[in-house]
Amino acid sequence: MAWFVAGVLAVIVVFGYFGLTVFWWTVAAALLTWYLSVIAGFGLVTNTVLAAVFILVACVLNIPPLRRAVLSNRVLAIYRRILPDMSQTEKEAIDAGTVWWDADLFSGKPDWDKLLATPEPRLSPEEQAFLDGPVEELCAMCNDWEITHERQDLPPHVWQFIKDKGFLGMIIPKQYGGLGFSAAAHSAVVMKLSTRSSTAAISVMVPNSLGPGELLLHYGTEEQKNHYLPRLAKGLEVPCFALTSPEAGSDAASIPDHGVVCKGTWQGKEVLGMRVTWDKRYITLGPVATLLGLAFRLYDPEKLLGSKTDLGITCALVPTNTPGVNIGRRHLPLNAAFQNGPNSGKDVFMPLDWIIGGPEYAGKGWMMLMGCLAAGRAISLPTSSVGGAKALTRFTGAYARVRSQFRTPIGKLEGVEEALGRIAAHCYMMDATRVMTAGAVDAGEKPAVLSAIAKYHMTERARACVNDAMDILGGKGICLGPNNWVGRGYQMAPIAITVEGANILTRTLIIFGQGAIRCHPYVLREMRAAKEMRGAQAAREFDDAFTSHIGHVLRNGVRSFIYGITQSAFAPVPRSASPETRHYYRHLSRLSAAFAFLADMSMLAMGGALKRKEKISGRLGDVLSMMYLASATLKRYEDQGRIRADLPLVRWAVRDALYRAQQAIDGILSNFPVKALATLLRWTIFPLGTPFRPPLDSRNHECARIALEPGAARDRLTAGMFVPKNESDATGILEAAFLATVACEPIEKKLREAVKSGILEPRSGMDLPAVAEEKNVISREEHLLWQRKEALRKSVIKVDDFPQDFGRAAIVAALEDETVKMKAA
Ligand SMILES: Cc1cc2nc3c(=O)[nH]c(=O)nc-3n(C[C@H](O)[C@H](O)[C@H](O)COP(=O)(O)OP(=O)(O)OC[C@H]3O[C@@H](n4cnc5c(N)ncnc54)[C@H](O)[C@@H]3O)c2cc1C
């Protein structure tokens, strides 16, 4: 009997592991049943009954029409009952975009060789020349304090430069006069600008993201394209896109803004048009826009366009000088100076040709928006966050070396080092994710789920980095002024968190919610069979997807357990992986199997309610996200030629991601609504307990060292950012002070040793280096070097101060004026 049990277990493990089809399971079951009959010595009657039952079950499972009639059609009926109905907008959101590496991670069996074979995106010589020329120039033109405090806007000559050099038309093809850049180049431009001026970066980013340009490219009529695209490319039009309204923020599809199809007079003629009423807010570039992309719901009560009265969300292009358009007022988003504000209109008449794509596209606005969302979301905010992280890594590292307390550069104090090491490792992982995601866009993907992962995690990590940087800088980060290069970034961190899908919603609804349906190999097929197909076609499709789904769950459960008890020893690794990172691929393969199994079991246990269980779905999304971020990090290490000096960053980042993924799974299991199933899942996924630990302190030390040492590793980590060469600039002087500090450290050592040995006797007020020169402890050149370093250091640690009536001067003058007038009266 023991052999029989062992045989059953062996079949489950081996067949489950390799995901064999039902036919092979039947063959194995036949052999085991025969063996059972032999060892148990069953009589003729028992054997006949056993054989009959076996044949019956085997026929049901192996003959598709029979299987459908007995099994899968019944499941399909239940599935149809419990599957919540989806609105058209939900369907369009789910159908939008494509899946890529996320589908591999969701399968439980990621094809690492395929990932590593994907070429790293490269810039063309023309794109590189643009980065080295106009982008570098634009960065040098931007003075953040002038922009964010003194002008609350980009100076006119900077605006003009942006327009003239084609920054607003990076995604517009050359045939329309645009720059026609790749996603990688677009990302590199926004990243570099973000290291210098968020205002410039956002002003450039928005027209190149989801908005009039992108919508026209995909859906515009030839006439619309020929008219608007060249004007947008040259900055003759400044576009904005208005979706959000006071009543509809995250739930953007519920916009109350509406238009009614009707006849009206346009340029002296009676034409068929729309009378549109809207009230929008938070619209970036709105106050200075000349072309308003407007989303509203279109109704056709008189059925002038067809038989439908509610046509649905529609996108139109409205010149902002159209009578009745109220635009120009500003919001003040956390002291950021980019243009952002409300706009509205009441019963504004506009011709039907203003609909993007013309009247045929009336009501297709949501599909258009969802279809175009992924590319922009994959670039804009992830990229600007990486720019922020690069600037923080370089400049915070420099400051932590220049600033000393307790006679030690603060970056070498372990508490500070911990925060700095985190910033550096996050920066590596963020840049890796940026590059891989932009590469996917260039390869033709519209990565709906991956763009949400990139948006959520890059903005959250940028927030973590700026919090760490603020702690490292102390009072220097807090006192705003021309010499504070971090305070505005800190103020603005929540903006990126909120826009293009606020982060809580992105994590809890989109990453896993959309991912589970889009990336899962069978769920979408099952849903389509249940909701969109009927009769024999539905039965066949559902049966095929459902039986494959069962095999998929079994395979992932078995793999998860086997990888668990062997500590990932047998989990797949890519053939070409470097020896020093192979174990990370193994752990990720294990996590992928565990995640796929857990996702299916969660859907089974919670069904449609999982959508509302956002604490569970958010954590499932975290596991998927961590696997994506870790994959990007490992790929980056390979793509860059396995540079050993970067290994601490890779190790810290991947270990951190593995640990976070594990904690998310642990959180799901601890809160799983079906407790018995949770226990079973824990035994399967973590049979020997939780294996991953947070990154080591020693690794954190190595990461911090990269940010604290001038050299190739620091330059690579912050590659693509703007580093001012001008010492009258706050960060330019910081970079110079950093280099001078490092250069003077041997001199400092000489001074210290001379004091220790009694050659120098420091006294209050004494110029120690001067005395040291006199006593030949240091040379003249060394003394001059020291003096320069000291001058730079003093400038760097300086904080700004202002007159007592700072910021109130105008108010005080106005009040005084009023008092004088009152007295005179
Ligand atoms: C500076 C700035 C620039 C912007 N630019 C533009 C622009 O150019 N064009 C444009 O159309 N819009 C723009 N927006 C609007 C932006 O996209 C919205 O602010 C965003 O979608 C969130 O809407 P809300 O602010 O009304 O927050 P709300 O919808 O009120 O959300 C509040 C909180 O609830 C959470 N939440 C909501 N629903 C769920 C859910 N189902 N599950 C879990 N959590 C949920 C959100 O994540 C958020 O944390 C901009 C906003 C800002 C602040």
mmCIF file of N, CA and C in Angstrom, residues 398-462:
data_model
loop_
_atom_site.group_PDB
_atom_site.id
_atom_site.type_symbol
_atom_site.label_atom_id
_atom_site.label_comp_id
_atom_site.label_asym_id
_atom_site.label_seq_id
_atom_site.Cartn_x
_atom_site.Cartn_y
_atom_site.Cartn_z
ATOM 1 N N ALA A 398 26.941 63.915 -2.595
ATOM 2 C CA ALA A 398 27.972 64.950 -2.556
ATOM 3 C C ALA A 398 27.880 65.745 -1.247
ATOM 4 N N TYR A 399 26.669 66.124 -0.895
ATOM 5 C CA TYR A 399 26.503 66.925 0.328
ATOM 6 C C TYR A 399 26.952 66.130 1.564
ATOM 7 N N ALA A 400 26.610 64.828 1.552
ATOM 8 C CA ALA A 400 26.952 63.991 2.708
ATOM 9 C C ALA A 400 28.457 63.810 2.841
ATOM 10 N N ARG A 401 29.199 64.082 1.797
ATOM 11 C CA ARG A 401 30.658 64.009 1.872
ATOM 12 C C ARG A 401 31.241 65.374 2.267
ATOM 13 N N VAL A 402 30.563 66.425 1.805
ATOM 14 C CA VAL A 402 31.074 67.780 2.084
ATOM 15 C C VAL A 402 30.756 68.196 3.525
ATOM 16 N N ARG A 403 29.566 67.849 3.951
ATOM 17 C CA ARG A 403 29.114 68.274 5.285
ATOM 18 C C ARG A 403 29.669 67.319 6.351
ATOM 19 N N SER A 404 30.371 67.901 7.330
ATOM 20 C CA SER A 404 30.917 67.075 8.412
ATOM 21 C C SER A 404 30.277 67.461 9.732
ATOM 22 N N GLN A 405 30.064 66.485 10.565
ATOM 23 C CA GLN A 405 29.696 66.717 11.961
ATOM 24 C C GLN A 405 30.465 65.680 12.766
ATOM 25 N N PHE A 406 30.781 66.015 13.996
ATOM 26 C CA PHE A 406 31.613 65.117 14.826
ATOM 27 C C PHE A 406 32.904 64.754 14.081
ATOM 28 N N ARG A 407 33.421 65.749 13.343
ATOM 29 C CA ARG A 407 34.667 65.605 12.567
ATOM 30 C C ARG A 407 34.621 64.452 11.573
ATOM 31 N N THR A 408 33.429 64.140 11.115
ATOM 32 C CA THR A 408 33.272 63.039 10.154
ATOM 33 C C THR A 408 32.291 63.486 9.080
ATOM 34 N N PRO A 409 32.593 63.201 7.809
ATOM 35 C CA PRO A 409 31.565 63.491 6.795
ATOM 36 C C PRO A 409 30.276 62.758 7.190
ATOM 37 N N ILE A 410 29.148 63.456 7.153
ATOM 38 C CA ILE A 410 27.930 62.821 7.690
ATOM 39 C C ILE A 410 27.574 61.533 6.947
ATOM 40 N N GLY A 411 27.966 61.423 5.668
ATOM 41 C CA GLY A 411 27.660 60.212 4.893
ATOM 42 C C GLY A 411 28.355 58.985 5.434
ATOM 43 N N LYS A 412 29.355 59.200 6.289
ATOM 44 C CA LYS A 412 30.064 58.043 6.843
ATOM 45 C C LYS A 412 29.526 57.669 8.227
ATOM 46 N N LEU A 413 28.563 58.437 8.713
ATOM 47 C CA LEU A 413 27.892 58.060 9.964
ATOM 48 C C LEU A 413 26.828 57.024 9.593
ATOM 49 N N GLU A 414 26.781 55.924 10.313
ATOM 50 C CA GLU A 414 25.971 54.789 9.839
ATOM 51 C C GLU A 414 24.494 55.116 9.620
ATOM 52 N N GLY A 415 23.960 55.988 10.473
ATOM 53 C CA GLY A 415 22.537 56.323 10.333
ATOM 54 C C GLY A 415 22.271 57.018 9.007
ATOM 55 N N VAL A 416 23.153 57.938 8.660
ATOM 56 C CA VAL A 416 23.007 58.665 7.394
ATOM 57 C C VAL A 416 23.291 57.724 6.226
ATOM 58 N N GLU A 417 24.310 56.918 6.416
ATOM 59 C CA GLU A 417 24.691 55.965 5.365
ATOM 60 C C GLU A 417 23.513 55.055 4.994
ATOM 61 N N GLU A 418 22.747 54.673 6.004
ATOM 62 C CA GLU A 418 21.596 53.781 5.756
ATOM 63 C C GLU A 418 20.618 54.427 4.773
ATOM 64 N N ALA A 419 20.324 55.717 5.027
ATOM 65 C CA ALA A 419 19.388 56.429 4.144
ATOM 66 C C ALA A 419 20.002 56.646 2.757
ATOM 67 N N LEU A 420 21.283 56.972 2.712
ATOM 68 C CA LEU A 420 21.947 57.246 1.436
ATOM 69 C C LEU A 420 22.056 55.974 0.590
ATOM 70 N N GLY A 421 22.377 54.877 1.233
ATOM 71 C CA GLY A 421 22.477 53.594 0.514
ATOM 72 C C GLY A 421 21.148 53.217 -0.107
ATOM 73 N N ARG A 422 20.078 53.488 0.640
ATOM 74 C CA ARG A 422 18.729 53.211 0.106
ATOM 75 C C ARG A 422 18.463 54.033 -1.142
ATOM 76 N N ILE A 423 18.798 55.321 -1.078
ATOM 77 C CA ILE A 423 18.558 56.197 -2.236
ATOM 78 C C ILE A 423 19.291 55.647 -3.459
ATOM 79 N N ALA A 424 20.559 55.283 -3.259
ATOM 80 C CA ALA A 424 21.384 54.825 -4.396
ATOM 81 C C ALA A 424 20.803 53.539 -4.999
ATOM 82 N N ALA A 425 20.427 52.593 -4.146
ATOM 83 C CA ALA A 425 19.917 51.314 -4.667
ATOM 84 C C ALA A 425 18.552 51.495 -5.335
ATOM 85 N N HIS A 426 17.707 52.328 -4.745
ATOM 86 C CA HIS A 426 16.407 52.620 -5.392
ATOM 87 C C HIS A 426 16.660 53.214 -6.776
ATOM 88 N N CYS A 427 17.648 54.106 -6.836
ATOM 89 C CA CYS A 427 17.936 54.803 -8.093
ATOM 90 C C CYS A 427 18.303 53.790 -9.181
ATOM 91 N N TYR A 428 19.121 52.819 -8.837
ATOM 92 C CA TYR A 428 19.534 51.809 -9.832
ATOM 93 C C TYR A 428 18.308 51.046 -10.326
ATOM 94 N N MET A 429 17.497 50.598 -9.388
ATOM 95 C CA MET A 429 16.322 49.804 -9.757
ATOM 96 C C MET A 429 15.320 50.634 -10.572
ATOM 97 N N MET A 430 15.167 51.887 -10.185
ATOM 98 C CA MET A 430 14.212 52.756 -10.890
ATOM 99 C C MET A 430 14.657 52.993 -12.323
ATOM 100 N N ASP A 431 15.957 53.233 -12.489
ATOM 101 C CA ASP A 431 16.448 53.498 -13.841
ATOM 102 C C ASP A 431 16.325 52.239 -14.699
ATOM 103 N N ALA A 432 16.615 51.099 -14.077
ATOM 104 C CA ALA A 432 16.483 49.829 -14.805
ATOM 105 C C ALA A 432 15.042 49.644 -15.277
ATOM 106 N N THR A 433 14.100 49.976 -14.428
ATOM 107 C CA THR A 433 12.676 49.819 -14.768
ATOM 108 C C THR A 433 12.289 50.806 -15.864
ATOM 109 N N ARG A 434 12.799 52.020 -15.746
ATOM 110 C CA ARG A 434 12.517 53.040 -16.774
ATOM 111 C C ARG A 434 12.963 52.551 -18.149
ATOM 112 N N VAL A 435 14.202 52.074 -18.193
ATOM 113 C CA VAL A 435 14.774 51.682 -19.485
ATOM 114 C C VAL A 435 14.020 50.475 -20.053
ATOM 115 N N MET A 436 13.735 49.500 -19.205
ATOM 116 C CA MET A 436 13.068 48.294 -19.717
ATOM 117 C C MET A 436 11.640 48.627 -20.192
ATOM 118 N N THR A 437 10.967 49.506 -19.463
ATOM 119 C CA THR A 437 9.585 49.833 -19.836
ATOM 120 C C THR A 437 9.558 50.661 -21.123
ATOM 121 N N ALA A 438 10.478 51.603 -21.243
ATOM 122 C CA ALA A 438 10.539 52.393 -22.482
ATOM 123 C C ALA A 438 10.883 51.469 -23.657
ATOM 124 N N GLY A 439 11.739 50.485 -23.398
ATOM 125 C CA GLY A 439 12.106 49.521 -24.442
ATOM 126 C C GLY A 439 10.891 48.746 -24.918
ATOM 127 N N ALA A 440 10.028 48.399 -23.971
ATOM 128 C CA ALA A 440 8.806 47.665 -24.344
ATOM 129 C C ALA A 440 7.934 48.537 -25.247
ATOM 130 N N VAL A 441 7.836 49.825 -24.929
ATOM 131 C CA VAL A 441 7.024 50.735 -25.761
ATOM 132 C C VAL A 441 7.636 50.826 -27.162
ATOM 133 N N ASP A 442 8.956 50.933 -27.207
ATOM 134 C CA ASP A 442 9.616 50.999 -28.523
ATOM 135 C C ASP A 442 9.440 49.710 -29.317
ATOM 136 N N ALA A 443 9.261 48.605 -28.601
ATOM 137 C CA ALA A 443 9.070 47.325 -29.304
ATOM 138 C C ALA A 443 7.614 47.162 -29.746
ATOM 139 N N GLY A 444 6.816 48.200 -29.557
ATOM 140 C CA GLY A 444 5.436 48.175 -30.063
ATOM 141 C C GLY A 444 4.407 47.806 -29.013
ATOM 142 N N GLU A 445 4.837 47.588 -27.763
ATOM 143 C CA GLU A 445 3.870 47.254 -26.725
ATOM 144 C C GLU A 445 3.155 48.514 -26.246
ATOM 145 N N LYS A 446 1.924 48.306 -25.773
ATOM 146 C CA LYS A 446 1.224 49.377 -25.042
ATOM 147 C C LYS A 446 0.976 48.790 -23.665
ATOM 148 N N PRO A 447 1.986 48.789 -22.818
ATOM 149 C CA PRO A 447 1.940 47.952 -21.607
ATOM 150 C C PRO A 447 0.999 48.512 -20.533
ATOM 151 N N ALA A 448 -0.247 48.075 -20.577
ATOM 152 C CA ALA A 448 -1.273 48.624 -19.686
ATOM 153 C C ALA A 448 -0.921 48.379 -18.215
ATOM 154 N N VAL A 449 -0.565 47.146 -17.882
ATOM 155 C CA VAL A 449 -0.312 46.812 -16.474
ATOM 156 C C VAL A 449 1.092 47.269 -16.068
ATOM 157 N N LEU A 450 2.068 47.025 -16.937
ATOM 158 C CA LEU A 450 3.445 47.402 -16.591
ATOM 159 C C LEU A 450 3.592 48.919 -16.452
ATOM 160 N N SER A 451 2.830 49.668 -17.248
ATOM 161 C CA SER A 451 2.929 51.127 -17.115
ATOM 162 C C SER A 451 2.348 51.554 -15.761
ATOM 163 N N ALA A 452 1.314 50.843 -15.299
ATOM 164 C CA ALA A 452 0.752 51.165 -13.977
ATOM 165 C C ALA A 452 1.754 50.803 -12.883
ATOM 166 N N ILE A 453 2.437 49.670 -13.050
ATOM 167 C CA ILE A 453 3.462 49.276 -12.066
ATOM 168 C C ILE A 453 4.572 50.325 -12.036
ATOM 169 N N ALA A 454 5.028 50.702 -13.231
ATOM 170 C CA ALA A 454 6.124 51.682 -13.296
ATOM 171 C C ALA A 454 5.683 53.005 -12.676
ATOM 172 N N LYS A 455 4.476 53.438 -13.010
ATOM 173 C CA LYS A 455 3.981 54.719 -12.477
ATOM 174 C C LYS A 455 3.900 54.651 -10.943
ATOM 175 N N TYR A 456 3.283 53.610 -10.434
ATOM 176 C CA TYR A 456 3.097 53.522 -8.978
ATOM 177 C C TYR A 456 4.447 53.439 -8.257
ATOM 178 N N HIS A 457 5.273 52.487 -8.668
ATOM 179 C CA HIS A 457 6.478 52.228 -7.872
ATOM 180 C C HIS A 457 7.574 53.267 -8.074
ATOM 181 N N MET A 458 7.639 53.846 -9.261
ATOM 182 C CA MET A 458 8.666 54.880 -9.435
ATOM 183 C C MET A 458 8.294 56.134 -8.634
ATOM 184 N N THR A 459 7.026 56.484 -8.648
ATOM 185 C CA THR A 459 6.644 57.691 -7.896
ATOM 186 C C THR A 459 6.751 57.446 -6.389
ATOM 187 N N GLU A 460 6.405 56.235 -5.944
ATOM 188 C CA GLU A 460 6.526 55.944 -4.506
ATOM 189 C C GLU A 460 7.992 55.941 -4.086
ATOM 190 N N ARG A 461 8.852 55.372 -4.932
ATOM 191 C CA ARG A 461 10.281 55.330 -4.561
ATOM 192 C C ARG A 461 10.896 56.723 -4.616
ATOM 193 N N ALA A 462 10.420 57.532 -5.555
ATOM 194 C CA ALA A 462 10.926 58.911 -5.580
ATOM 195 C C ALA A 462 10.537 59.602 -4.277
#
